[in-house]
PDB file of C-alpha atoms in Angstrom:
ATOM      1  CA  UNK A   3     -12.800  25.184  11.373  1.00  0.00           C
ATOM      2  CA  UNK A   4     -10.101  25.984  14.194  1.00  0.00           C
ATOM      3  CA  UNK A   5      -6.469  25.441  14.102  1.00  0.00           C
ATOM      4  CA  UNK A   6      -6.781  22.280  16.122  1.00  0.00           C
ATOM      5  CA  UNK A   7      -9.112  20.693  13.575  1.00  0.00           C
ATOM      6  CA  UNK A   8      -6.557  21.027  10.638  1.00  0.00           C
ATOM      7  CA  UNK A   9      -4.591  18.348  10.041  1.00  0.00           C
ATOM      8  CA  UNK A  10      -2.398  17.591   6.834  1.00  0.00           C
ATOM      9  CA  UNK A  11      -2.593  14.123   5.053  1.00  0.00           C
ATOM     10  CA  UNK A  12       0.590  13.311   5.555  1.00  0.00           C
ATOM     11  CA  UNK A  13       0.781  13.207   9.205  1.00  0.00           C
ATOM     12  CA  UNK A  14      -2.580  11.081   9.333  1.00  0.00           C
ATOM     13  CA  UNK A  15      -1.219   8.859   6.545  1.00  0.00           C
ATOM     14  CA  UNK A  16       1.928   8.147   9.599  1.00  0.00           C
ATOM     15  CA  UNK A  17      -0.613   8.146  12.975  1.00  0.00           C
ATOM     16  CA  UNK A  18      -3.115   5.574  10.977  1.00  0.00           C
ATOM     17  CA  UNK A  19       0.049   3.110  10.414  1.00  0.00           C
ATOM     18  CA  UNK A  20       0.362   3.342   6.935  1.00  0.00           C
ATOM     19  CA  UNK A  21       4.037   4.608   6.878  1.00  0.00           C
ATOM     20  CA  UNK A  22       6.255   4.055   9.445  1.00  0.00           C
ATOM     21  CA  UNK A  23       7.494   7.342   9.197  1.00  0.00           C
ATOM     22  CA  UNK A  24       6.098  11.009   8.474  1.00  0.00           C
ATOM     23  CA  UNK A  25       8.741  11.667   5.739  1.00  0.00           C
ATOM     24  CA  UNK A  26       7.463   8.805   3.948  1.00  0.00           C
ATOM     25  CA  UNK A  27       4.183   9.996   4.210  1.00  0.00           C
ATOM     26  CA  UNK A  28       5.366  12.779   2.722  1.00  0.00           C
ATOM     27  CA  UNK A  29       7.364  10.798  -0.416  1.00  0.00           C
ATOM     28  CA  UNK A  30       4.555   8.763  -1.095  1.00  0.00           C
ATOM     29  CA  UNK A  31       2.158  12.278  -1.382  1.00  0.00           C
ATOM     30  CA  UNK A  32       4.855  14.072  -3.699  1.00  0.00           C
ATOM     31  CA  UNK A  33       5.140  10.923  -5.493  1.00  0.00           C
ATOM     32  CA  UNK A  34       1.197  10.768  -6.610  1.00  0.00           C
ATOM     33  CA  UNK A  35       0.442   7.184  -4.888  1.00  0.00           C
ATOM     34  CA  UNK A  36      -1.687   9.282  -2.498  1.00  0.00           C
ATOM     35  CA  UNK A  37      -4.930  10.339  -4.435  1.00  0.00           C
ATOM     36  CA  UNK A  38      -8.496  11.669  -3.535  1.00  0.00           C
ATOM     37  CA  UNK A  39     -11.107  11.128  -5.731  1.00  0.00           C
ATOM     38  CA  UNK A  40      -8.772  10.222  -8.658  1.00  0.00           C
ATOM     39  CA  UNK A  41      -6.292  13.971  -8.322  1.00  0.00           C
ATOM     40  CA  UNK A  42      -3.090  13.325  -6.397  1.00  0.00           C
ATOM     41  CA  UNK A  43      -2.370  15.896  -3.592  1.00  0.00           C
ATOM     42  CA  UNK A  44       0.051  17.450  -1.839  1.00  0.00           C
ATOM     43  CA  UNK A  45       1.486  16.741   1.691  1.00  0.00           C
ATOM     44  CA  UNK A  46       0.234  19.223   2.995  1.00  0.00           C
ATOM     45  CA  UNK A  47      -3.655  18.756   2.058  1.00  0.00           C
ATOM     46  CA  UNK A  48      -6.061  18.762   4.641  1.00  0.00           C
ATOM     47  CA  UNK A  49      -7.640  15.778   5.698  1.00  0.00           C
ATOM     48  CA  UNK A  50     -11.808  16.111   6.575  1.00  0.00           C
ATOM     49  CA  UNK A  51     -14.180  13.186   7.925  1.00  0.00           C
ATOM     50  CA  UNK A  52     -15.298  11.622   4.594  1.00  0.00           C
ATOM     51  CA  UNK A  53     -13.079  12.096   2.432  1.00  0.00           C
ATOM     52  CA  UNK A  54     -11.795   8.824   0.671  1.00  0.00           C
ATOM     53  CA  UNK A  55      -7.978   8.354  -0.216  1.00  0.00           C
ATOM     54  CA  UNK A  56      -6.550   5.807  -2.698  1.00  0.00           C
ATOM     55  CA  UNK A  57      -2.786   5.003  -1.358  1.00  0.00           C
ATOM     56  CA  UNK A  58      -0.441   2.876  -2.998  1.00  0.00           C
ATOM     57  CA  UNK A  59       2.815   1.347  -1.268  1.00  0.00           C
ATOM     58  CA  UNK A  60       4.723  -0.477  -3.297  1.00  0.00           C
ATOM     59  CA  UNK A  61       2.397  -3.898  -4.858  1.00  0.00           C
ATOM     60  CA  UNK A  62      -0.508  -2.796  -1.817  1.00  0.00           C
ATOM     61  CA  UNK A  63      -2.701  -0.643  -3.276  1.00  0.00           C
ATOM     62  CA  UNK A  64      -5.744   0.452  -0.121  1.00  0.00           C
ATOM     63  CA  UNK A  65      -8.830   2.971  -0.378  1.00  0.00           C
ATOM     64  CA  UNK A  66      -9.367   4.781   2.741  1.00  0.00           C
ATOM     65  CA  UNK A  67     -11.754   6.373   4.158  1.00  0.00           C
ATOM     66  CA  UNK A  68     -11.218   8.584   6.974  1.00  0.00           C
ATOM     67  CA  UNK A  69     -13.862   8.450   9.866  1.00  0.00           C
ATOM     68  CA  UNK A  70     -12.076  10.066  13.025  1.00  0.00           C
ATOM     69  CA  UNK A  71      -8.785  12.192  13.414  1.00  0.00           C
ATOM     70  CA  UNK A  72      -5.743  10.906  14.702  1.00  0.00           C
ATOM     71  CA  UNK A  73      -3.011  13.693  15.297  1.00  0.00           C
ATOM     72  CA  UNK A  74      -0.903  11.463  17.395  1.00  0.00           C
ATOM     73  CA  UNK A  75       0.483   7.898  16.786  1.00  0.00           C
ATOM     74  CA  UNK A  76      -0.924   5.555  18.465  1.00  0.00           C
ATOM     75  CA  UNK A  77      -1.254   1.769  19.382  1.00  0.00           C
ATOM     76  CA  UNK A  78      -2.572   0.006  15.913  1.00  0.00           C
ATOM     77  CA  UNK A  79      -5.755  -1.468  17.503  1.00  0.00           C
ATOM     78  CA  UNK A  80      -6.363   2.181  18.500  1.00  0.00           C
ATOM     79  CA  UNK A  81      -5.184   3.608  14.830  1.00  0.00           C
ATOM     80  CA  UNK A  82      -7.747   1.036  13.236  1.00  0.00           C
ATOM     81  CA  UNK A  83     -10.443   3.074  14.211  1.00  0.00           C
ATOM     82  CA  UNK A  84      -9.668   6.171  12.515  1.00  0.00           C
ATOM     83  CA  UNK A  85     -10.208   4.498   9.342  1.00  0.00           C
ATOM     84  CA  UNK A  86     -12.360   2.466   7.804  1.00  0.00           C
ATOM     85  CA  UNK A  87     -10.478   0.010   4.785  1.00  0.00           C
ATOM     86  CA  UNK A  88     -12.858   0.035   1.151  1.00  0.00           C
ATOM     87  CA  UNK A  89     -10.318  -1.668  -0.371  1.00  0.00           C
ATOM     88  CA  UNK A  90     -12.174  -4.551  -2.738  1.00  0.00           C
ATOM     89  CA  UNK A  91     -11.251  -7.812  -1.797  1.00  0.00           C
ATOM     90  CA  UNK A  92      -9.914  -9.234  -5.264  1.00  0.00           C
ATOM     91  CA  UNK A  93      -7.072  -6.869  -4.622  1.00  0.00           C
ATOM     92  CA  UNK A  94      -6.417  -7.582  -0.709  1.00  0.00           C
ATOM     93  CA  UNK A  95      -6.120 -11.440  -1.908  1.00  0.00           C
ATOM     94  CA  UNK A  96      -4.349 -10.263  -5.121  1.00  0.00           C
ATOM     95  CA  UNK A  97      -1.836  -8.473  -2.514  1.00  0.00           C
ATOM     96  CA  UNK A  98      -1.225 -11.310  -0.423  1.00  0.00           C
ATOM     97  CA  UNK A  99      -0.884 -14.523  -3.055  1.00  0.00           C
ATOM     98  CA  UNK A 100       2.415 -12.449  -4.853  1.00  0.00           C
ATOM     99  CA  UNK A 101       3.866 -13.575  -1.718  1.00  0.00           C
ATOM    100  CA  UNK A 102       2.784 -17.230  -2.179  1.00  0.00           C
ATOM    101  CA  UNK A 103       4.217 -16.757  -5.898  1.00  0.00           C
ATOM    102  CA  UNK A 104       7.173 -19.880  -6.596  1.00  0.00           C
ATOM    103  CA  UNK A 105      10.778 -18.633  -6.005  1.00  0.00           C
ATOM    104  CA  UNK A 106      12.833 -18.843  -9.176  1.00  0.00           C
ATOM    105  CA  UNK A 107      16.366 -18.341  -7.404  1.00  0.00           C
ATOM    106  CA  UNK A 108      18.667 -20.805  -7.760  1.00  0.00           C
ATOM    107  CA  UNK A 109      21.346 -22.469  -4.810  1.00  0.00           C
ATOM    108  CA  UNK A 110      24.346 -20.643  -5.365  1.00  0.00           C
ATOM    109  CA  UNK A 111      26.711 -23.382  -6.838  1.00  0.00           C
ATOM    110  CA  UNK A 112      24.295 -25.041  -8.545  1.00  0.00           C
ATOM    111  CA  UNK A 113      26.157 -24.027 -11.910  1.00  0.00           C
ATOM    112  CA  UNK A 114      24.740 -22.799 -15.488  1.00  0.00           C
ATOM    113  CA  UNK A 115      20.936 -24.375 -15.567  1.00  0.00           C
ATOM    114  CA  UNK A 116      20.158 -26.498 -18.656  1.00  0.00           C
ATOM    115  CA  UNK A 117      18.087 -26.455 -21.266  1.00  0.00           C
ATOM    116  CA  UNK A 118      16.002 -28.710 -18.835  1.00  0.00           C
ATOM    117  CA  UNK A 119      15.863 -26.490 -16.002  1.00  0.00           C
ATOM    118  CA  UNK A 120      15.397 -23.408 -18.279  1.00  0.00           C
ATOM    119  CA  UNK A 121      12.392 -25.151 -20.001  1.00  0.00           C
ATOM    120  CA  UNK A 122      10.612 -25.632 -16.369  1.00  0.00           C
ATOM    121  CA  UNK A 123      11.782 -21.952 -15.338  1.00  0.00           C
ATOM    122  CA  UNK A 124       9.578 -20.790 -18.843  1.00  0.00           C
ATOM    123  CA  UNK A 125       7.258 -22.853 -17.490  1.00  0.00           C
ATOM    124  CA  UNK A 126       6.611 -21.530 -14.162  1.00  0.00           C
ATOM    125  CA  UNK A 127       6.803 -17.874 -15.515  1.00  0.00           C
ATOM    126  CA  UNK A 128       4.476 -18.306 -18.128  1.00  0.00           C
ATOM    127  CA  UNK A 129       1.775 -19.931 -15.760  1.00  0.00           C
ATOM    128  CA  UNK A 130       2.433 -17.082 -13.495  1.00  0.00           C
ATOM    129  CA  UNK A 131       0.118 -14.536 -16.024  1.00  0.00           C
ATOM    130  CA  UNK A 132      -2.507 -16.857 -17.693  1.00  0.00           C
ATOM    131  CA  UNK A 133      -5.780 -15.334 -16.476  1.00  0.00           C
ATOM    132  CA  UNK A 134      -8.012 -17.981 -14.808  1.00  0.00           C
ATOM    133  CA  UNK A 135     -11.417 -17.623 -15.808  1.00  0.00           C
TER     134      UNK A 135
END
């Protein structure tokens, strides 16, 4: 393996646009949010074609397979060709549905919530976490 063929995982994740900066990708690796075969990896780990990584960014979880190397950050359409997204459809929908959750924020100056307001809020919260059959 030549010197030009080695690519660090933090640089790869930044180059394929999963993280905005390389330091964020490095921090994610150090925090254990990037895994290879279920094991935490260091930011200096070498990327190989065919490796499958699990990457967590906040509530979003992605599973990616390395298809091609990308040493420099490129435009989004080119970056999408460098990896294959293997994220299960259920997790993709779960991430998107989190943005459609009802807002539980009260208007400023609305005063203290009444018992009725609290019961309505409790009903919303309990309805969000119930299992669907």
